[in-house]
Amino acid sequence: MSNQASVSLSPSWSESRINDPAPGALHFGIGTFAFQSEGPAGTVSGAQVIRDVVEEAVTAEGVGLDSFGIAEHYRKGMMDSAGPVILGAIAARTTTLRVGTAVTVLSTQDPVRVYNEFATLDALSHGRAQMIVGRGSAIESFPLFGFDLGDYEDLFEEKLGLLMQLLRSQPVTWTGRFRPPLFEQVLEPTLAPGAVPVWVGVGGSPQSVIRAARFGLPLMLGIIGGTIERFAPLTTLYRQALSALDQVDQPVGMHVHGFIADSDEEAIERFWPVWSGMMNAEAPKRGWAPFRRDRYDAEVAGGALFVGSAETVARRIAASMGLLGATRFDFVAAASRMDHAAKTDTIERFGLEVVPRVRRLLADMGQENAGAA
């Protein structure tokens, strides 16, 4: 890349340790896509969906969860296009919950603006801001903000490099392809180096895993299909790459969709129309085959969907975290597309019934510190 020299890693970057979760600790959070949903009185307005997201975050804190993350999309029926604004409202209503993104599509954002937004959020929240950054699996933001999909990889590489420079060491002097240069630039509000944890969201690409290791950043696996076992080689690769690149150990997280009800049967039947509707709406855009019931049943039985009673979901989470050595689990409760009441109910069940079970199961398995291995 033409800008490689200007964004190369400085020695100080590898000294920064992301302590969320702290070594040996566990972290359980909620992610949301802020889908427009149907309520008892019909389609819920976009404005109400946004207000509901704030209430869901308050609920998450009330049931003892660690974080709440908002995704980023620019399509009809999704209200998560301005996550930092919603996160500011959440910060004002909570006191312990970490507030962040469940992903920031960094490829089509200006890292300077991202720094400004999250440094401000960190001030508002008294040091609770965090973010997951990614290339973006949904590509609407590329034409919307004037970026060429042909630069998909280069955009993320350059912007991640600049963002980490801004977060780890200022003033910054920088040149690149996709924004004007910076000279001895200092941004406000200031942050201590490494104050805002940054995770790299990965959907399954080995190249992305190695990039996360090269930047010395924690890895968040976005799992939306297939077995959990297929991600195990990626976590092995990630840890091998950290070691080979002389980076300090970093935690691994997983981001999974699901739904919790009184029984497995109830959860499976209530979630089927929601999930199949969402997947079949995406299928033509992404070249996927139609999502059928037999595939859904397979995903619930042993794949990427954690659907069932609290006991069932807890056992699946514990087994998966143990397999991957993950210490962070972000749950997309009710796929964001169910109504506010259903999402709130699943968040409460996750925090009050599932997470305590997962902690006990992992302790029984002797894998509470699996991610620090």
CSV table of C-alpha atoms in Angstrom, one decimal, residues 72-75 105 107-108 135-150 152 155 282 285-286:
chain,number,residue,atom,x,y,z
A,72,GLU,CA,-24.4,0.5,12.0
A,73,HIS,CA,-26.6,0.2,8.9
A,74,TYR,CA,-28.0,2.5,6.2
A,75,ARG,CA,-31.1,0.7,5.0
A,105,VAL,CA,-18.1,0.5,9.8
A,107,SER,CA,-14.1,1.7,6.2
A,108,THR,CA,-16.6,4.5,5.4
A,135,ARG,CA,-15.0,-3.5,7.2
A,136,GLY,CA,-18.8,-3.8,7.0
A,137,SER,CA,-20.6,-6.9,5.7
A,138,ALA,CA,-23.5,-4.7,4.5
A,139,ILE,CA,-22.1,-2.4,1.8
A,140,GLU,CA,-24.7,0.4,1.6
A,141,SER,CA,-22.4,2.9,3.2
A,142,PHE,CA,-19.8,2.7,0.4
A,143,PRO,CA,-21.9,4.4,-2.3
A,144,LEU,CA,-23.7,6.5,0.3
A,145,PHE,CA,-20.5,8.2,1.4
A,146,GLY,CA,-18.7,8.1,-1.9
A,147,PHE,CA,-16.3,5.2,-1.4
A,148,ASP,CA,-15.3,2.6,-4.0
A,149,LEU,CA,-15.9,-1.0,-3.1
A,150,GLY,CA,-12.7,-1.7,-5.1
A,152,TYR,CA,-12.6,-2.4,0.4
A,155,LEU,CA,-9.9,1.6,3.2
A,282,GLU,CA,-31.2,-10.6,2.9
A,285,LYS,CA,-28.9,-9.0,-1.7
A,286,ARG,CA,-26.1,-11.4,-0.7
